[in-house]
Short mmCIF file of C-alpha atoms in Angstrom, two decimals:
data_model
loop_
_atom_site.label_atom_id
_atom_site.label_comp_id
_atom_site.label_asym_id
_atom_site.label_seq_id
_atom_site.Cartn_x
_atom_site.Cartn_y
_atom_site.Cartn_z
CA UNK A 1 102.87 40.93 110.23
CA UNK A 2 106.56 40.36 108.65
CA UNK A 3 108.58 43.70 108.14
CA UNK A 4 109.35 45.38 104.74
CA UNK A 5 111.73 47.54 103.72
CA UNK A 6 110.48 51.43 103.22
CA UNK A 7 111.61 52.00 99.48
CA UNK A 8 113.14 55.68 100.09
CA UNK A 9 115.32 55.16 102.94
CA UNK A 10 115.61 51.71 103.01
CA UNK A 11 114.72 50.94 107.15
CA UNK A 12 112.44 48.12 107.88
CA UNK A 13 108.58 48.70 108.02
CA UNK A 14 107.68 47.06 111.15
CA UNK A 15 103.80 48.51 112.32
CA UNK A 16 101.41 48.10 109.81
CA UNK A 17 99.84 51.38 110.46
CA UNK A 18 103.12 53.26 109.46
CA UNK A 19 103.02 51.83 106.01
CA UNK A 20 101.81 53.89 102.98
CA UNK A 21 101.53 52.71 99.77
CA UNK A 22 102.01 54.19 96.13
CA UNK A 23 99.19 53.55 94.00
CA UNK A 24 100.76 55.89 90.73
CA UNK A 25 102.15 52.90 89.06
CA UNK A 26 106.20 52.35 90.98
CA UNK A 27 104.16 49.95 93.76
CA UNK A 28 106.44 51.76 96.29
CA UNK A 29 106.29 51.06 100.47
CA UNK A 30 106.98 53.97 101.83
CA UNK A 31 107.06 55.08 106.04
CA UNK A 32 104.87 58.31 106.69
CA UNK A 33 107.86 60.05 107.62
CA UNK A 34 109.34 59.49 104.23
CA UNK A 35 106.29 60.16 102.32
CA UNK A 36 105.83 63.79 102.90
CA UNK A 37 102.51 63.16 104.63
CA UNK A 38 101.81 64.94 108.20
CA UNK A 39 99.95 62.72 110.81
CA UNK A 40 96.14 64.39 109.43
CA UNK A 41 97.10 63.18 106.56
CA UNK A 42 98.07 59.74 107.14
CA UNK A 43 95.09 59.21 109.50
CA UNK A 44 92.77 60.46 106.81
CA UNK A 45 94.29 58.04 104.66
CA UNK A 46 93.81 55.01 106.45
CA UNK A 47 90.73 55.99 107.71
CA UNK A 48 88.75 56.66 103.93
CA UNK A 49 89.26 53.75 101.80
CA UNK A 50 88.40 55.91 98.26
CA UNK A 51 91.83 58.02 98.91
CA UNK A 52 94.82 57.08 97.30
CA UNK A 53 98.80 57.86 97.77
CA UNK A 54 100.80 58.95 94.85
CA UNK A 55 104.49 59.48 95.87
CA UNK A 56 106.95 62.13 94.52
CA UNK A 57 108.09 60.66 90.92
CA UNK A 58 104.93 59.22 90.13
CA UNK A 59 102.79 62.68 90.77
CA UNK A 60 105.80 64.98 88.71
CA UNK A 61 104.94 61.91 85.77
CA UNK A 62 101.72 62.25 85.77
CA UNK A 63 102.39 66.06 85.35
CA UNK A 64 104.44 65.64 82.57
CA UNK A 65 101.80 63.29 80.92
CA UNK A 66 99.21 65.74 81.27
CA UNK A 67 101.02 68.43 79.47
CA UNK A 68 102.18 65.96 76.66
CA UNK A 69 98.66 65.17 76.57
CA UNK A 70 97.75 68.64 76.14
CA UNK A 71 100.62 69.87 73.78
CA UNK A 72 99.56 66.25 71.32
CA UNK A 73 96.03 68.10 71.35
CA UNK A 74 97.06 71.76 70.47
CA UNK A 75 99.35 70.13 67.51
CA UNK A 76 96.03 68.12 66.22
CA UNK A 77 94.01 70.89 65.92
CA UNK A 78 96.63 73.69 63.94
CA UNK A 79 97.67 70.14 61.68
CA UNK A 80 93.68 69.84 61.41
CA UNK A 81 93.18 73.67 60.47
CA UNK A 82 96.35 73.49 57.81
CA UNK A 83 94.83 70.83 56.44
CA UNK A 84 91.90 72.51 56.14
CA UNK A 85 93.68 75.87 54.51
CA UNK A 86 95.46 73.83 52.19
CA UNK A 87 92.18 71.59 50.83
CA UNK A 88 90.81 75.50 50.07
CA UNK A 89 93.96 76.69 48.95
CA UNK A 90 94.08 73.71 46.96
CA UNK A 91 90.58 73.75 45.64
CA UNK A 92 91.01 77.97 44.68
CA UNK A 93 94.25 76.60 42.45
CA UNK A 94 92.48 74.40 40.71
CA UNK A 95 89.80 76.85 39.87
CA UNK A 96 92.29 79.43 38.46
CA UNK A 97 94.19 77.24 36.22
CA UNK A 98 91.10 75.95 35.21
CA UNK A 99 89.86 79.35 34.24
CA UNK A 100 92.96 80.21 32.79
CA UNK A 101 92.99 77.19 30.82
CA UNK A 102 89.64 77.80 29.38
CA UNK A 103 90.49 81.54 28.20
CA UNK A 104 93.61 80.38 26.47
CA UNK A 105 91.30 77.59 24.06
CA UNK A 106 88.89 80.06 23.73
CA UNK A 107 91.72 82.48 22.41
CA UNK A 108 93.38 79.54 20.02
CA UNK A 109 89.36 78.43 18.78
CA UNK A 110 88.86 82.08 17.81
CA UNK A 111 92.20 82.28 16.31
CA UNK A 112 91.88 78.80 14.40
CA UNK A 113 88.45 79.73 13.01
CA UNK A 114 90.14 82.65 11.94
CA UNK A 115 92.89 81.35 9.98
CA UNK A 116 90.18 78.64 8.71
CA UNK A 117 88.17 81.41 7.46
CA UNK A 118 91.03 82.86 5.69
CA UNK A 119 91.57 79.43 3.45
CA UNK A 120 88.59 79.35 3.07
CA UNK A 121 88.44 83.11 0.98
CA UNK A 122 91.47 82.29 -0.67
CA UNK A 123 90.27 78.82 -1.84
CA UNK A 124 86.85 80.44 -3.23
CA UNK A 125 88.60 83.51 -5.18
CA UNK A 126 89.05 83.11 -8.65
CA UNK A 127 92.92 85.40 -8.24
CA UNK A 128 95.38 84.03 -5.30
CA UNK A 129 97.20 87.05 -5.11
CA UNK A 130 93.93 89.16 -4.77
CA UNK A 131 93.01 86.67 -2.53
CA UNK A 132 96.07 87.28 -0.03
CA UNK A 133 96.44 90.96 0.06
CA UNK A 134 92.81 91.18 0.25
CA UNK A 135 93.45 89.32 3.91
CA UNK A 136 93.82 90.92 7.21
CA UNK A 137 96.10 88.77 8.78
CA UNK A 138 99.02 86.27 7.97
CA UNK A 139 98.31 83.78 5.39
CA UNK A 140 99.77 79.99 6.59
CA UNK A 141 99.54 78.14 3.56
CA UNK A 142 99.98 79.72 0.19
CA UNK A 143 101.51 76.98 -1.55
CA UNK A 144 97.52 75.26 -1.36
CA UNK A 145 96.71 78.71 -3.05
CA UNK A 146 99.21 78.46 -5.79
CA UNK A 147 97.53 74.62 -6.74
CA UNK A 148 94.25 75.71 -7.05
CA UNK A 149 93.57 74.97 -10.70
CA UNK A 150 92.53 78.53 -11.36
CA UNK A 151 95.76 79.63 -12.02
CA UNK A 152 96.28 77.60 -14.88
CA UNK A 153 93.64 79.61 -16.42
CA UNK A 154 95.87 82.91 -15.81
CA UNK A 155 99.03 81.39 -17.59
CA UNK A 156 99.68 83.13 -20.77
CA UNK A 157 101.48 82.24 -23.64
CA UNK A 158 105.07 82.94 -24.73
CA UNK A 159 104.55 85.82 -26.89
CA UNK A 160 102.76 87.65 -24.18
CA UNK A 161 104.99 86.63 -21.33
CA UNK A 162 108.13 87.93 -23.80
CA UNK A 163 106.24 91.48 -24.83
CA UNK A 164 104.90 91.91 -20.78
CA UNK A 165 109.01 90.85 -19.85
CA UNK A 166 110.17 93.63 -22.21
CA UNK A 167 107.70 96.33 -21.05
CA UNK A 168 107.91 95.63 -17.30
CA UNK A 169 110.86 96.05 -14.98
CA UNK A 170 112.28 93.89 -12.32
CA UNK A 171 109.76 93.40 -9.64
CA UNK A 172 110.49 94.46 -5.96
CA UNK A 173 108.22 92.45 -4.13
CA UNK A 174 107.71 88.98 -3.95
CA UNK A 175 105.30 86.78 -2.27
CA UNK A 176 106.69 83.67 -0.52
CA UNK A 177 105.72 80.32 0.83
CA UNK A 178 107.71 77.27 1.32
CA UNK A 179 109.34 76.84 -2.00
CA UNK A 180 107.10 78.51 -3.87
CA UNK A 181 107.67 82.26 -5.14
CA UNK A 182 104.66 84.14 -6.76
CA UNK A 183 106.57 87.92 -8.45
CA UNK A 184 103.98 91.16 -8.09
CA UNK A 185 105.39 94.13 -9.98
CA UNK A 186 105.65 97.19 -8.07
CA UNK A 187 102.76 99.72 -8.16
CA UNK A 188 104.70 102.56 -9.74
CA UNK A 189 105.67 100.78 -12.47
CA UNK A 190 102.18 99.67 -12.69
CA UNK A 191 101.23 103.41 -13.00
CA UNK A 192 103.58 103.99 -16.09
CA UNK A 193 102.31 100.66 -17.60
CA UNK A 194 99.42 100.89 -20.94
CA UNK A 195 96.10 98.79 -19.53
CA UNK A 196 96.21 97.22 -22.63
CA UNK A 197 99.17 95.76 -22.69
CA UNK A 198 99.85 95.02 -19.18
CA UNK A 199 99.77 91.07 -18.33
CA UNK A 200 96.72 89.60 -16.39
CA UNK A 201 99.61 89.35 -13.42
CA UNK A 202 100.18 93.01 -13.28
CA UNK A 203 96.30 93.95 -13.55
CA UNK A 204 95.63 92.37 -10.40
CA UNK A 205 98.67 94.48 -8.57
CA UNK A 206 97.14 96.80 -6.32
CA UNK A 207 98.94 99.99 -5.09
CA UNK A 208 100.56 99.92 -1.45
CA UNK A 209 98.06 101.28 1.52
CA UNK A 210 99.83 103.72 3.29
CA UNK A 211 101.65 102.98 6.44
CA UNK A 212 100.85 103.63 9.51
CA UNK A 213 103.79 106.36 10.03
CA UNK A 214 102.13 108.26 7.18
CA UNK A 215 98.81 108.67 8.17
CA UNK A 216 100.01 109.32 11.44
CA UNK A 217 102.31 112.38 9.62
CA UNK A 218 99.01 113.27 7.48
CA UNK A 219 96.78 113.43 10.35
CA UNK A 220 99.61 115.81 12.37
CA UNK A 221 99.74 118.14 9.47
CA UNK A 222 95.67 118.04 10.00
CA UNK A 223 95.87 119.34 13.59
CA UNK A 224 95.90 122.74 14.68
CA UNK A 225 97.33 123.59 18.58
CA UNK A 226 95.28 126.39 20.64
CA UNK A 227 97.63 127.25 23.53
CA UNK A 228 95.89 129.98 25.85
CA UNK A 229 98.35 132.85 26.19
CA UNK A 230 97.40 133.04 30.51
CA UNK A 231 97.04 130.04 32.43
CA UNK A 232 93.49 128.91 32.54
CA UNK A 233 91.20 126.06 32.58
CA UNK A 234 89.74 123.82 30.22
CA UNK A 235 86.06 125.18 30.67
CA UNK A 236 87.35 128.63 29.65
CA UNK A 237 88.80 127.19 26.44
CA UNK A 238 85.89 125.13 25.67
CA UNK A 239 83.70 128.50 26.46
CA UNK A 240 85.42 130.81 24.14
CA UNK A 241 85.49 128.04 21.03
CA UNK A 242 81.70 127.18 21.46
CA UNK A 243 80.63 131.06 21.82
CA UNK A 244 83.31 132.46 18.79
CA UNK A 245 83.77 129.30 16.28
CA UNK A 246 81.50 126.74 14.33
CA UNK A 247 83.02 123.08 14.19
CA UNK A 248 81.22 122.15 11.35
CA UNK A 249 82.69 125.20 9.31
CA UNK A 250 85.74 123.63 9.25
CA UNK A 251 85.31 119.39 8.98
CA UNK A 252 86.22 118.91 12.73
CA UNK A 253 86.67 115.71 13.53
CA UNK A 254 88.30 115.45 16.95
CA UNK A 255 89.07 117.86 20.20
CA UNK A 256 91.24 117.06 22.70
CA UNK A 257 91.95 119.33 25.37
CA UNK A 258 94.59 119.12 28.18
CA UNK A 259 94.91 120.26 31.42
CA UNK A 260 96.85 123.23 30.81
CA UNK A 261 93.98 124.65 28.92
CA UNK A 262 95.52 123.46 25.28
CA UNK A 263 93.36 122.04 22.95
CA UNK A 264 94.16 120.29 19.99
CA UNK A 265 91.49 119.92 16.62
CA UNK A 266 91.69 117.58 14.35
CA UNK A 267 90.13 118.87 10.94
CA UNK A 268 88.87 117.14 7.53
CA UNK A 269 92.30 118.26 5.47
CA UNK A 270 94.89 120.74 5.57
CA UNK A 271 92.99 123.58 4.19
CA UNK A 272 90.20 123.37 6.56
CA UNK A 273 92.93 123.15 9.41
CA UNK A 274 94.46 126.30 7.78
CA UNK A 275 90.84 127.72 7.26
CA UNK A 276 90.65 127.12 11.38
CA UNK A 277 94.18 128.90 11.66
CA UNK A 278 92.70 132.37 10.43
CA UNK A 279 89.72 132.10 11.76
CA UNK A 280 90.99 132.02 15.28
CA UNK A 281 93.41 134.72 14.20
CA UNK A 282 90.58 137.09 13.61
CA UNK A 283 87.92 136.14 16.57
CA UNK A 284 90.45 134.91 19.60
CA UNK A 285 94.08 136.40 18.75
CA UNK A 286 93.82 138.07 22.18
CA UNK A 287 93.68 135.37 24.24
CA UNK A 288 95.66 132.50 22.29
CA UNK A 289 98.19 131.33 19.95
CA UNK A 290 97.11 129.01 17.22
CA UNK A 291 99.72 127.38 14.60
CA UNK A 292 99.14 124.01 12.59
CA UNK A 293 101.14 121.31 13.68
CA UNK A 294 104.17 120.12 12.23
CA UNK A 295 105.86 116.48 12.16
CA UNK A 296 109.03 116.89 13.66
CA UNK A 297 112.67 116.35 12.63
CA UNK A 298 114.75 113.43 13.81
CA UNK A 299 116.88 114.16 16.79
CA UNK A 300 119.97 112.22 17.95
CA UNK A 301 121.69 112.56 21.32
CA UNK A 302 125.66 112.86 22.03
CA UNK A 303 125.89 111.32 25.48
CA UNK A 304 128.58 111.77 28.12
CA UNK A 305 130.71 114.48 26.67
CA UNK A 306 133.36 115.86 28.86
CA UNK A 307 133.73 119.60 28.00
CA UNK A 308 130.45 122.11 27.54
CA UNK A 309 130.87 123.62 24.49
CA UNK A 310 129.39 126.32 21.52
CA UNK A 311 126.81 124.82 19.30
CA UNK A 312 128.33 125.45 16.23
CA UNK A 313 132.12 124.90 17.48
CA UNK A 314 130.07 121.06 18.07
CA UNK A 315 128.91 120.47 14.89
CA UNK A 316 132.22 122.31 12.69
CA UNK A 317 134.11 119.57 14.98
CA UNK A 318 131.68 116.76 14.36
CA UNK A 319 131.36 117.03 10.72
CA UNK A 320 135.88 117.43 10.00
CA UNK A 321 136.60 114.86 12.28
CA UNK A 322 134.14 112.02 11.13
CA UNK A 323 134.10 112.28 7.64
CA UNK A 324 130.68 113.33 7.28
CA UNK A 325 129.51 113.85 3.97
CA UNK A 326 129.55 117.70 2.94
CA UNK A 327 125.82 118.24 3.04
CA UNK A 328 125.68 117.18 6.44
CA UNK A 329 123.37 119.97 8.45
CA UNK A 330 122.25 119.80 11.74
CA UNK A 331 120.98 122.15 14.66
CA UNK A 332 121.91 121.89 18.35
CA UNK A 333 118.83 122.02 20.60
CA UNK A 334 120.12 121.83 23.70
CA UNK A 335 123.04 120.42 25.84
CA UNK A 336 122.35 119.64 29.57
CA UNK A 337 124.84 118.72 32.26
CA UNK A 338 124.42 115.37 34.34
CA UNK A 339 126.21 114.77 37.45
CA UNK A 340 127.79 111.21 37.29
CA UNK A 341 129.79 110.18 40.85
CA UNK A 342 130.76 113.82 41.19
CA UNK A 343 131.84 114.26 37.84
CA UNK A 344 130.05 116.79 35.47
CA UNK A 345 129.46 115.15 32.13
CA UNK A 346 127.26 116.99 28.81
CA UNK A 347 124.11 115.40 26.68
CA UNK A 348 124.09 117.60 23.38
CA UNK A 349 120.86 117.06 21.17
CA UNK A 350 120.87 117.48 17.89
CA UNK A 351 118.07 118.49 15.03
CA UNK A 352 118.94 117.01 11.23
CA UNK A 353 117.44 116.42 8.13
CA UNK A 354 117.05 112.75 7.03
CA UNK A 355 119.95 112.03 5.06
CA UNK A 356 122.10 113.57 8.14
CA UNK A 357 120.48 111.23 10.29
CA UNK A 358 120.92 108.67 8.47
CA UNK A 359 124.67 109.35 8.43
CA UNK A 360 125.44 109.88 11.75
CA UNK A 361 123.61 106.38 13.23
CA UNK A 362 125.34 104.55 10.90
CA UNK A 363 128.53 105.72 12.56
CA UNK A 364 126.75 105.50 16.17
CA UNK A 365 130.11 106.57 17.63
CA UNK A 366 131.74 109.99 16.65
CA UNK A 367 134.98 111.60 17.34
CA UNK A 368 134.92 115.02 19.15
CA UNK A 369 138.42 116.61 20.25
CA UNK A 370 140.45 113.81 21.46
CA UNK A 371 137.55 111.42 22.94
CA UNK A 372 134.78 109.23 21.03
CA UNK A 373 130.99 109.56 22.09
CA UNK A 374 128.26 107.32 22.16
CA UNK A 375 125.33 108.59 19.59
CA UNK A 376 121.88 107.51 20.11
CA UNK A 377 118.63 108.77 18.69
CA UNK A 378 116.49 111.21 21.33
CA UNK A 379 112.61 110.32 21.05
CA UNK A 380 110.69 112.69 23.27
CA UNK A 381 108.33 110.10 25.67
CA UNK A 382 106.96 112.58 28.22
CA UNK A 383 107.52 111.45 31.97
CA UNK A 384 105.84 112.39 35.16
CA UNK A 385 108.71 111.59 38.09
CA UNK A 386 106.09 112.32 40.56
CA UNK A 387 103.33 109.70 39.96
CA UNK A 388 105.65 107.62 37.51
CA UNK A 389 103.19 107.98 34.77
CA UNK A 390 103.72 109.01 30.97
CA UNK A 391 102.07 111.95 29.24
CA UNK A 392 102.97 114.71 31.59
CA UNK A 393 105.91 116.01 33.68
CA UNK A 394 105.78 116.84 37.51
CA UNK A 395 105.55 119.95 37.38
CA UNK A 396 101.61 119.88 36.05
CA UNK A 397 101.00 116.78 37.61
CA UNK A 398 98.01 116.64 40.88
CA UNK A 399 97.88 113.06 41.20
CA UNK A 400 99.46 111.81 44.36
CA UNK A 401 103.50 110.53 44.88
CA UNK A 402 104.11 106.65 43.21
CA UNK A 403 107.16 105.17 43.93
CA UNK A 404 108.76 104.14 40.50
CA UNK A 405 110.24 100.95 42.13
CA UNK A 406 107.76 99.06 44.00
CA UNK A 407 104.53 101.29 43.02
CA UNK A 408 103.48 102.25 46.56
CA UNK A 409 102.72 106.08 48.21
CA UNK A 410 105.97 106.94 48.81
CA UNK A 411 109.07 108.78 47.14
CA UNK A 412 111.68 106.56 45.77
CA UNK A 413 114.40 107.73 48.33
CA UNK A 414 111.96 106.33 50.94
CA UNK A 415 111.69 102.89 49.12
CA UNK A 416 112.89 99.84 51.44
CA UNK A 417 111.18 97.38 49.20
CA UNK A 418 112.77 93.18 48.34
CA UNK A 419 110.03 93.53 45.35
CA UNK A 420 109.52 95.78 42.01
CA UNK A 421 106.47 96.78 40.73
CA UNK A 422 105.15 99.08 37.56
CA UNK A 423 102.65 101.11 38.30
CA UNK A 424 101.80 101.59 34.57
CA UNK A 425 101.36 97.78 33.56
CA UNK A 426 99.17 97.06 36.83
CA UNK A 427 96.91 99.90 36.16
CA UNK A 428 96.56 98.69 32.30
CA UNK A 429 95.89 95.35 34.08
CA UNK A 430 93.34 96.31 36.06
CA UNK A 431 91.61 97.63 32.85
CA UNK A 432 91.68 94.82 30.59
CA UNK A 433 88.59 92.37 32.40
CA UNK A 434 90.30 89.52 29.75
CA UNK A 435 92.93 86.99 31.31
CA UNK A 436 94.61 86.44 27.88
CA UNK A 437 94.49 90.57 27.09
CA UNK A 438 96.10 90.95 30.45
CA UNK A 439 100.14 92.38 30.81
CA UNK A 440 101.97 88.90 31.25
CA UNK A 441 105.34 90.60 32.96
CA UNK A 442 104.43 93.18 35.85
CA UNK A 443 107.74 92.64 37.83
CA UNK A 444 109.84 95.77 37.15
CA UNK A 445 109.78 99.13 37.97
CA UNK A 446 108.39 102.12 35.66
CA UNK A 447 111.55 103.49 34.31
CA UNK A 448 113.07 99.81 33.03
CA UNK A 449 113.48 99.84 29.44
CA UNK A 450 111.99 96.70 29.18
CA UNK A 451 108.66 97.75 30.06
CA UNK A 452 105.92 96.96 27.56
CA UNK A 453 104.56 100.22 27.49
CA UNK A 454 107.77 102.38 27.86
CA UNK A 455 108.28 100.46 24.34
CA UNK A 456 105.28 101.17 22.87
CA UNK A 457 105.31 104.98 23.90
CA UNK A 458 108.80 104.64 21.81
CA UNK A 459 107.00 103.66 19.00
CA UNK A 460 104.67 106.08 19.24
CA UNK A 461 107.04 108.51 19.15
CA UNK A 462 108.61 107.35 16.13
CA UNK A 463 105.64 107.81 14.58
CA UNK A 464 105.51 111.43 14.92
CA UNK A 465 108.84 111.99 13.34
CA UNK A 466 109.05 112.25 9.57
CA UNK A 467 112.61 110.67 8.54
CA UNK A 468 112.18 111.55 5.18
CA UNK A 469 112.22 116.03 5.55
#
């Protein structure tokens, strides 16, 4: 048999039964010294046909094959499982928008049917003008009103237009649409006007409802406030009214009692609330204090002044140095000191009539000594700092801590949170079953001033305040 070369340390081959071979894939002729194999080994190689020789390279290969092998598998089944999350991920989407989508054309059908049901009214009444006040809601298209050929019937002649132009005064409101302009006289000068002689346009004028501040100040000066004199529960209150008083005696129409034991009652008018007054006077003066609740007087607020001062030495100040007018009166409430970077600085509220007030926020900067203050108006929106919730301050409060930032169980000097959340709108959320009734912006804390609620407990506020005493 001719000699070969052994492939690792290139010597000749010369016995055939020192030759190994490499069946892993390199071919390689290797001696059985240089192929790490002892003589058992060899022997048992030559000997059993069905065993094969891999050398060195070809076995650490096959290694590496096998774990690429294995590593290819593990990456097929996560890309199979993603797949898998994003189909349902996909699939839940597709649901939600779809939902979504079907609440917002329910929403515009009701509102079109609405507005359709509005033109409709105002095409079938024999007045236009009737016809749109006697609406609820905004009127889009007048001007089809105005061409209805019933209001040719309601044009008068000259002589009457002339005697109703010299009897009637300027009107003060006017109802637009496009370039149309339909004049409605004013209801008090409908009220000095003779029946008789009024024009078919000022018969139809009906008086203003009132607004919604004014029955709010009506239904205040309706209300009587029981405060118990010793702190007690609401039980106790509700005890003492059902065993000493009859509702129905005095027109009660709504009880609301509070935490603290307080209850306020609601009555038919002002003389059965003041009927209410002395009869709780006579059967429970013991044990409360009873009064009938006033609106209250608009406040403004003098922020950031430097030096704490005398009430009156304030206002003597305020009034010479910013040429308020000489009937100018107002009360100082209170004046409370805010630390700003280590600096003490002085909020000073004031109490004024409504011409005062008026005066002063048209100004909305005033002059006091030798520096110039920032005036804005003070609406009372009661704040709880320990669950961030409105209608109630801390110190009555037994719900448990909210963070006012991110709307989690913790105080805000523990807050580590990248996110803001409101507590207030997310509750309110979780109320309202309706997508389209739902709180679109929940993404800021409790005490922004852009929070939907914060601004309608401002308005509320307003409400309570009568700007014209």
């Amino acid at each position: 048999m001719t000699s070969v070369l052994c492939d690792v340390c290139v010597q000749s081959i010369v016995a055939d039964g020192d030759r190994v071979y490499c069946f892993g894939g390199c071919k390689k002729i290797l001696h059985i010294r240089c192929s790490e194999l002892t003589k058992a080994g060899a022997n048992a190689l030559r000997d059993n046909v069905g065993l094969k020789y891999m050398c060195f390279d070809c076995r650490k290969t096959q290694i590496c094959l096998n774990k690429l092998q294995e590593a290819c598998s593990e990456m097929t089944e996560k890309l199979n499982s993603l797949s898998t999350q994003f189909t349902d991920l996909a699939s839940n989407v597709e649901r939600s928008i779809t939902t979504q989508l079907k609440a917002h054309e329910n929403s515009i059908s009701a509102r079109l049917d609405s507005i359709s049901n509005q033109l409709q009214n105002i095409n079938s009444a024999t007045n236009p003008v009737t016809a749109a006040y006697s609406t609820t809601g905004v009127v889009e298209s007048y001007a089809d009103v105005c061409r209805n050929d019933n209001i040719n019937q309601r044009k008068t002649s000259s002589s009457e237009k002339s005697s109703s132009q010299a009897a009637t005064q300027p009107t003060d409101r006017v109802l637009r649409s496009g370039r149309r302009r339909l004049a409605v006289p004013s209801p008090s000068i409908n009220a000095t006007l003779d029946p008789s002689q009024s024009t078919p346009t000022s018969s139809i004028s009906q008086p203003k409802s009132p607004t919604i501040k004014t029955k709010r100040i009506e239904r205040i000066q309706k209300t009587v406030l029981l405060r118990p004199k010793s702190n007690q529960q609401n039980a106790t209150t509700k005890a003492d009214l059902c065993d000493k008083l009859d509702p129905t005696a005095y027109a009660v129409k709504e009880v609301h009692f509070r935490d603290s034991g307080e209850v306020t009652i609601q009555c038919e008018s002002k003389e059965h609330a003041s009927q209410l007054v002395s009869a709780v006077n006579d059967a429970l003066s013991e044990k409360y204090t009873v009064e009938v609740m006033k609106p209250l007087h608009p406040r403004v607020k003098l922020v950031g002044l430097t030096d704490h001062m005398d009430g009156d030495d304030l206002i003597r100040k305020l009034k010479t140095q910013n040429n308020l007018p000489q009937t100018f009166v107002a009360r100082c409430i209170r004046m409370t000191e805010i630390q700003k970077q280590n600096i003490s600085r002085f909020n000073a509220v004031l109490e004024l009539d409504a011409s005062s007030y008026e005066a002063i926020m048209k100004l909305q900067r005033v002059y006091i000594g030798w520096e110039r203050y920032r005036v804005v108006e003070d609406l009372n929106v009661k704040r709880c700092y320990k669950c961030s919730e409105y209608g109630h301050l801390a110190s009555a409060c037994s719900k448990p801590v909210c963070c006012p930032r991110c709307a989690e169980g913790h105080e805000i000097s523990e807050c580590v949170s990248d996110f803001v959340k409101c507590v207030n709108c997310e509750k309110m959320n979780s109320l309202r079953t309706s997508e389209s009734d739902r709180l679109a912006d929940v993404d800021h804390s409790s005490w922004s001033q852009k929070c939907p609620i914060y601004i309608r407990r401002l308005k509320k506020a307003r409400q309570n305040i009568d700007y014209s005493i």
